[in-house]
């Protein structure tokens, strides 16, 4: 049977209430000149499917819009194609979806986030839903970067230094993961080895486009490869399965 909830009949879906349900959340956001706008949605769904195959989970329809892109982590809102939601919208969207999942009888929920800026708003929705449903469901939120073991980061960045997660936007990890999940959407010939964005340890509004490299890539993507993508997927998947076993006894 399919792992995708939207491909099931309502009876098939209803019969799965004892399974782990995975909610992928991404964004629609610029990812440099060599990657499509759907990167975060593709990665959220890609990891969700890999995980669902291992734990026999159910995947909810991917939420493909996210919280505002920030200049120092996503290039910001001044690039065409970055379609941002206000924080309040993200909280309400996630709140409503979680409430409906719980109403359908599911009590094991894992949110697979692939857009850094979403996290605080997702966690707020989790807290509000938990209060309003008396904690009847266990809800987890994770992503693909936090569970990644540090020795894997060293292996992925064996050619160039790791610039830190914030600047790793449209760079080696996301490009390698796209080469793994959807290579037909990656334009390797358009990668220009631009200088890293200069990290600003503070927020400043109004946002200034000249803070960000013109391509929208915050660090070099030059050493990206399918093999590096596979290395990340295999190691993160292993950790995600372990998290599910620990938290859901599955
Ligand atoms: Zn991204």
Tab-separated table of N, CA and C in Angstrom, residues 45-152:
chain	number	residue	atom	x	y	z
A	45	UNK	N	9.930	15.954	1.928
A	45	UNK	CA	9.167	14.796	1.460
A	45	UNK	C	10.083	13.594	1.186
A	46	UNK	N	11.273	13.870	0.661
A	46	UNK	CA	12.215	12.789	0.371
A	46	UNK	C	12.613	12.034	1.633
A	47	UNK	N	12.994	12.770	2.675
A	47	UNK	CA	13.342	12.114	3.941
A	47	UNK	C	12.114	11.418	4.540
A	48	UNK	N	10.944	12.043	4.404
A	48	UNK	CA	9.718	11.433	4.954
A	48	UNK	C	9.432	10.090	4.306
A	49	UNK	N	9.601	10.005	2.990
A	49	UNK	CA	9.319	8.748	2.297
A	49	UNK	C	10.321	7.670	2.707
A	50	UNK	N	11.602	8.032	2.769
A	50	UNK	CA	12.622	7.061	3.202
A	50	UNK	C	12.285	6.525	4.595
A	51	UNK	N	11.901	7.444	5.480
A	51	UNK	CA	11.577	7.039	6.848
A	51	UNK	C	10.311	6.177	6.876
A	52	UNK	N	9.299	6.603	6.127
A	52	UNK	CA	8.023	5.857	6.104
A	52	UNK	C	8.237	4.430	5.620
A	53	UNK	N	9.143	4.253	4.663
A	53	UNK	CA	9.417	2.899	4.152
A	53	UNK	C	10.036	2.021	5.242
A	54	UNK	N	10.835	2.636	6.101
A	54	UNK	CA	11.508	1.861	7.158
A	54	UNK	C	10.581	1.538	8.323
A	55	UNK	N	9.698	2.454	8.673
A	55	UNK	CA	8.882	2.269	9.882
A	55	UNK	C	7.422	1.993	9.552
A	56	UNK	N	7.117	1.805	8.265
A	56	UNK	CA	5.751	1.625	7.787
A	56	UNK	C	4.861	2.791	8.248
A	57	UNK	N	5.317	4.004	7.971
A	57	UNK	CA	4.585	5.202	8.387
A	57	UNK	C	3.681	5.750	7.288
A	58	UNK	N	2.893	6.736	7.664
A	58	UNK	CA	1.977	7.428	6.750
A	58	UNK	C	2.513	8.843	6.533
A	59	UNK	N	2.515	9.321	5.296
A	59	UNK	CA	3.008	10.682	5.013
A	59	UNK	C	1.838	11.589	4.657
A	60	UNK	N	1.683	12.659	5.417
A	60	UNK	CA	0.645	13.640	5.112
A	60	UNK	C	1.082	14.484	3.908
A	61	UNK	N	0.148	15.164	3.233
A	61	UNK	CA	0.538	16.064	2.144
A	61	UNK	C	1.547	17.097	2.654
A	62	UNK	N	2.589	17.331	1.880
A	62	UNK	CA	3.665	18.246	2.270
A	62	UNK	C	3.161	19.686	2.327
A	63	UNK	N	3.528	20.387	3.411
A	63	UNK	CA	3.245	21.829	3.475
A	63	UNK	C	4.395	22.533	2.745
A	64	UNK	N	4.082	23.197	1.646
A	64	UNK	CA	5.117	23.685	0.725
A	64	UNK	C	5.410	25.175	0.863
A	65	UNK	N	4.786	25.834	1.843
A	65	UNK	CA	5.144	27.229	2.144
A	65	UNK	C	5.660	27.279	3.570
A	66	UNK	N	6.544	28.236	3.856
A	66	UNK	CA	7.108	28.300	5.192
A	66	UNK	C	7.265	29.724	5.687
A	67	UNK	N	7.879	29.821	6.884
A	67	UNK	CA	8.104	31.128	7.483
A	67	UNK	C	9.153	31.908	6.683
A	68	UNK	N	9.200	33.204	6.909
A	68	UNK	CA	10.026	34.129	6.125
A	68	UNK	C	11.494	33.715	6.021
A	69	UNK	N	11.962	33.728	4.825
A	69	UNK	CA	13.379	33.528	4.540
A	69	UNK	C	14.166	34.677	5.152
A	70	UNK	N	15.276	34.350	5.817
A	70	UNK	CA	16.117	35.385	6.430
A	70	UNK	C	17.367	35.588	5.580
A	71	UNK	N	17.871	36.829	5.489
A	71	UNK	CA	19.049	37.067	4.636
A	71	UNK	C	20.216	36.142	4.980
A	72	UNK	N	20.453	35.916	6.270
A	72	UNK	CA	21.642	35.164	6.677
A	72	UNK	C	21.415	33.655	6.753
A	73	UNK	N	20.221	33.186	6.378
A	73	UNK	CA	20.026	31.733	6.360
A	73	UNK	C	19.313	31.264	5.102
A	74	UNK	N	18.688	32.172	4.376
A	74	UNK	CA	17.993	31.730	3.165
A	74	UNK	C	18.109	32.709	2.021
A	75	UNK	N	18.802	33.820	2.255
A	75	UNK	CA	18.953	34.823	1.202
A	75	UNK	C	17.911	35.924	1.301
A	76	UNK	N	16.816	35.650	2.023
A	76	UNK	CA	15.851	36.698	2.283
A	76	UNK	C	14.771	36.850	1.242
A	77	UNK	N	13.852	37.778	1.527
A	77	UNK	CA	12.636	37.911	0.735
A	77	UNK	C	12.801	38.745	-0.537
A	78	UNK	N	13.999	39.238	-0.809
A	78	UNK	CA	14.132	40.156	-1.947
A	78	UNK	C	14.378	39.433	-3.270
A	79	UNK	N	14.446	38.106	-3.233
A	79	UNK	CA	14.601	37.337	-4.468
A	79	UNK	C	13.227	36.913	-4.977
A	80	UNK	N	12.980	37.055	-6.283
A	80	UNK	CA	11.707	36.560	-6.826
A	80	UNK	C	11.585	35.050	-6.584
A	81	UNK	N	10.394	34.603	-6.259
A	81	UNK	CA	10.185	33.170	-6.057
A	81	UNK	C	10.202	32.760	-4.604
A	82	UNK	N	10.653	33.638	-3.729
A	82	UNK	CA	10.566	33.354	-2.297
A	82	UNK	C	9.184	33.812	-1.836
A	83	UNK	N	8.340	32.846	-1.496
A	83	UNK	CA	6.947	33.148	-1.117
A	83	UNK	C	6.791	32.819	0.368
A	84	UNK	N	6.800	33.855	1.195
A	84	UNK	CA	6.864	33.679	2.640
A	84	UNK	C	5.496	33.757	3.314
A	85	UNK	N	5.348	33.020	4.408
A	85	UNK	CA	4.170	33.156	5.263
A	85	UNK	C	4.553	33.956	6.507
A	86	UNK	N	3.598	34.708	7.058
A	86	UNK	CA	3.811	35.329	8.364
A	86	UNK	C	3.859	34.233	9.430
A	87	UNK	N	4.547	34.518	10.526
A	87	UNK	CA	4.686	33.514	11.585
A	87	UNK	C	3.349	33.011	12.098
A	88	UNK	N	2.421	33.946	12.258
A	88	UNK	CA	1.092	33.592	12.765
A	88	UNK	C	0.395	32.598	11.831
A	89	UNK	N	0.613	32.767	10.517
A	89	UNK	CA	0.004	31.854	9.537
A	89	UNK	C	0.582	30.452	9.682
A	90	UNK	N	1.905	30.375	9.865
A	90	UNK	CA	2.551	29.053	10.021
A	90	UNK	C	2.002	28.357	11.263
A	91	UNK	N	1.925	29.094	12.358
A	91	UNK	CA	1.406	28.491	13.600
A	91	UNK	C	-0.005	27.956	13.372
A	92	UNK	N	-0.853	28.772	12.751
A	92	UNK	CA	-2.254	28.367	12.566
A	92	UNK	C	-2.380	27.204	11.590
A	93	UNK	N	-1.580	27.236	10.528
A	93	UNK	CA	-1.613	26.154	9.545
A	93	UNK	C	-1.219	24.829	10.195
A	94	UNK	N	-0.099	24.826	10.907
A	94	UNK	CA	0.379	23.593	11.535
A	94	UNK	C	-0.594	23.163	12.637
A	95	UNK	N	-1.104	24.132	13.385
A	95	UNK	CA	-2.071	23.833	14.450
A	95	UNK	C	-3.294	23.109	13.876
A	96	UNK	N	-3.840	23.657	12.796
A	96	UNK	CA	-5.052	23.059	12.211
A	96	UNK	C	-4.784	21.656	11.688
A	97	UNK	N	-3.676	21.468	10.991
A	97	UNK	CA	-3.375	20.145	10.428
A	97	UNK	C	-3.166	19.125	11.550
A	98	UNK	N	-2.401	19.498	12.583
A	98	UNK	CA	-2.163	18.578	13.704
A	98	UNK	C	-3.476	18.212	14.395
A	99	UNK	N	-4.326	19.217	14.588
A	99	UNK	CA	-5.605	18.964	15.259
A	99	UNK	C	-6.447	17.946	14.485
A	100	UNK	N	-6.439	18.079	13.162
A	100	UNK	CA	-7.223	17.149	12.337
A	100	UNK	C	-6.644	15.732	12.379
A	101	UNK	N	-5.326	15.636	12.367
A	101	UNK	CA	-4.681	14.315	12.428
A	101	UNK	C	-5.054	13.622	13.737
A	102	UNK	N	-5.004	14.395	14.819
A	102	UNK	CA	-5.332	13.829	16.136
A	102	UNK	C	-6.816	13.467	16.204
A	103	UNK	N	-7.645	14.297	15.606
A	103	UNK	CA	-9.092	14.006	15.580
A	103	UNK	C	-9.368	12.681	14.853
A	104	UNK	N	-8.538	12.361	13.869
A	104	UNK	CA	-8.697	11.094	13.134
A	104	UNK	C	-8.154	9.902	13.915
A	105	UNK	N	-7.637	10.136	15.113
A	105	UNK	CA	-7.241	9.030	15.979
A	105	UNK	C	-5.759	8.717	16.012
A	106	UNK	N	-4.944	9.471	15.281
A	106	UNK	CA	-3.493	9.229	15.304
A	106	UNK	C	-2.889	9.834	16.574
A	107	UNK	N	-1.971	9.101	17.185
A	107	UNK	CA	-1.344	9.604	18.417
A	107	UNK	C	0.183	9.633	18.335
A	108	UNK	N	0.744	9.207	17.186
A	108	UNK	CA	2.200	9.231	16.999
A	108	UNK	C	2.500	10.080	15.775
A	109	UNK	N	2.975	11.290	16.013
A	109	UNK	CA	3.153	12.238	14.915
A	109	UNK	C	4.596	12.731	14.890
A	110	UNK	N	5.212	12.688	13.714
A	110	UNK	CA	6.563	13.227	13.558
A	110	UNK	C	6.539	14.290	12.455
A	111	UNK	N	6.974	15.489	12.801
A	111	UNK	CA	7.047	16.565	11.808
A	111	UNK	C	8.461	16.596	11.244
A	112	UNK	N	8.565	16.459	9.922
A	112	UNK	CA	9.870	16.473	9.250
A	112	UNK	C	10.046	17.834	8.578
A	113	UNK	N	10.824	18.683	9.224
A	113	UNK	CA	10.994	20.052	8.734
A	113	UNK	C	12.272	20.168	7.898
A	114	UNK	N	12.202	20.909	6.794
A	114	UNK	CA	13.408	21.099	5.975
A	114	UNK	C	13.682	22.581	5.718
A	115	UNK	N	13.045	23.451	6.477
A	115	UNK	CA	13.271	24.898	6.324
A	115	UNK	C	13.567	25.459	7.714
A	116	UNK	N	14.838	25.782	7.910
A	116	UNK	CA	15.372	26.242	9.192
A	116	UNK	C	14.447	27.227	9.926
A	117	UNK	N	13.951	28.224	9.202
A	117	UNK	CA	13.200	29.312	9.837
A	117	UNK	C	11.834	28.883	10.373
A	118	UNK	N	11.351	27.711	9.963
A	118	UNK	CA	10.021	27.270	10.403
A	118	UNK	C	9.968	26.858	11.874
A	119	UNK	N	11.105	26.483	12.413
A	119	UNK	CA	11.086	25.652	13.613
A	119	UNK	C	10.321	26.246	14.801
A	120	UNK	N	10.607	27.494	15.144
A	120	UNK	CA	9.973	28.072	16.335
A	120	UNK	C	8.443	28.093	16.185
A	121	UNK	N	7.971	28.297	14.970
A	121	UNK	CA	6.526	28.407	14.752
A	121	UNK	C	5.862	27.023	14.787
A	122	UNK	N	6.572	26.023	14.289
A	122	UNK	CA	6.073	24.642	14.375
A	122	UNK	C	5.982	24.221	15.843
A	123	UNK	N	7.029	24.528	16.606
A	123	UNK	CA	7.066	24.133	18.016
A	123	UNK	C	5.955	24.844	18.792
A	124	UNK	N	5.690	26.089	18.444
A	124	UNK	CA	4.584	26.809	19.082
A	124	UNK	C	3.250	26.105	18.799
A	125	UNK	N	3.045	25.687	17.551
A	125	UNK	CA	1.806	24.968	17.203
A	125	UNK	C	1.715	23.655	17.977
A	126	UNK	N	2.846	22.947	18.097
A	126	UNK	CA	2.863	21.685	18.848
A	126	UNK	C	2.440	21.908	20.294
A	127	UNK	N	2.951	22.976	20.875
A	127	UNK	CA	2.623	23.275	22.273
A	127	UNK	C	1.138	23.605	22.424
A	128	UNK	N	0.622	24.448	21.532
A	128	UNK	CA	-0.795	24.843	21.639
A	128	UNK	C	-1.716	23.646	21.425
A	129	UNK	N	-1.389	22.802	20.439
A	129	UNK	CA	-2.218	21.617	20.178
A	129	UNK	C	-2.177	20.672	21.373
A	130	UNK	N	-0.992	20.502	21.953
A	130	UNK	CA	-0.858	19.596	23.097
A	130	UNK	C	-1.717	20.080	24.264
A	131	UNK	N	-1.682	21.390	24.523
A	131	UNK	CA	-2.527	21.940	25.593
A	131	UNK	C	-3.999	21.711	25.298
A	132	UNK	N	-4.400	21.957	24.038
A	132	UNK	CA	-5.821	21.913	23.693
A	132	UNK	C	-6.353	20.494	23.542
A	133	UNK	N	-5.465	19.493	23.421
A	133	UNK	CA	-5.931	18.106	23.284
A	133	UNK	C	-5.462	17.265	24.475
A	134	UNK	N	-5.098	17.930	25.553
A	134	UNK	CA	-4.681	17.257	26.794
A	134	UNK	C	-3.545	16.250	26.587
A	135	UNK	N	-2.686	16.526	25.653
A	135	UNK	CA	-1.512	15.672	25.456
A	135	UNK	C	-1.837	14.259	25.018
A	136	UNK	N	-2.939	14.081	24.326
A	136	UNK	CA	-3.354	12.726	23.921
A	136	UNK	C	-2.409	12.128	22.876
A	137	UNK	N	-1.766	12.996	22.093
A	137	UNK	CA	-0.845	12.515	21.051
A	137	UNK	C	0.585	12.924	21.384
A	138	UNK	N	1.551	12.083	21.005
A	138	UNK	CA	2.950	12.475	21.141
A	138	UNK	C	3.392	13.063	19.803
A	139	UNK	N	3.913	14.277	19.839
A	139	UNK	CA	4.305	14.965	18.604
A	139	UNK	C	5.801	15.291	18.667
A	140	UNK	N	6.539	14.876	17.657
A	140	UNK	CA	7.964	15.207	17.575
A	140	UNK	C	8.189	16.136	16.395
A	141	UNK	N	9.217	16.970	16.507
A	141	UNK	CA	9.649	17.768	15.355
A	141	UNK	C	11.133	17.573	15.186
A	142	UNK	N	11.557	17.253	13.963
A	142	UNK	CA	12.984	17.200	13.693
A	142	UNK	C	13.236	17.651	12.258
A	143	UNK	N	14.470	17.498	11.826
A	143	UNK	CA	14.868	17.969	10.494
A	143	UNK	C	15.979	17.045	10.023
A	144	UNK	N	16.670	17.418	8.962
A	144	UNK	CA	17.754	16.514	8.499
A	144	UNK	C	19.130	16.966	8.966
A	145	UNK	N	19.263	18.165	9.558
A	145	UNK	CA	20.598	18.629	9.942
A	145	UNK	C	20.924	18.357	11.417
A	146	UNK	N	19.957	18.499	12.320
A	146	UNK	CA	20.276	18.268	13.738
A	146	UNK	C	20.645	16.816	14.052
A	147	UNK	N	19.956	15.832	13.467
A	147	UNK	CA	20.327	14.450	13.805
A	147	UNK	C	21.618	13.972	13.130
A	148	UNK	N	22.198	14.792	12.243
A	148	UNK	CA	23.369	14.320	11.485
A	148	UNK	C	24.602	14.209	12.392
A	149	UNK	N	25.206	13.018	12.499
A	149	UNK	CA	26.378	12.862	13.364
A	149	UNK	C	27.536	13.745	12.884
A	150	UNK	N	28.332	14.261	13.836
A	150	UNK	CA	29.374	15.231	13.461
A	150	UNK	C	30.445	14.609	12.559
A	151	UNK	N	30.700	13.302	12.685
A	151	UNK	CA	31.716	12.716	11.805
A	151	UNK	C	31.238	12.682	10.349
A	152	UNK	N	29.924	12.699	10.146
A	152	UNK	CA	29.400	12.756	8.772
A	152	UNK	C	29.620	14.155	8.194
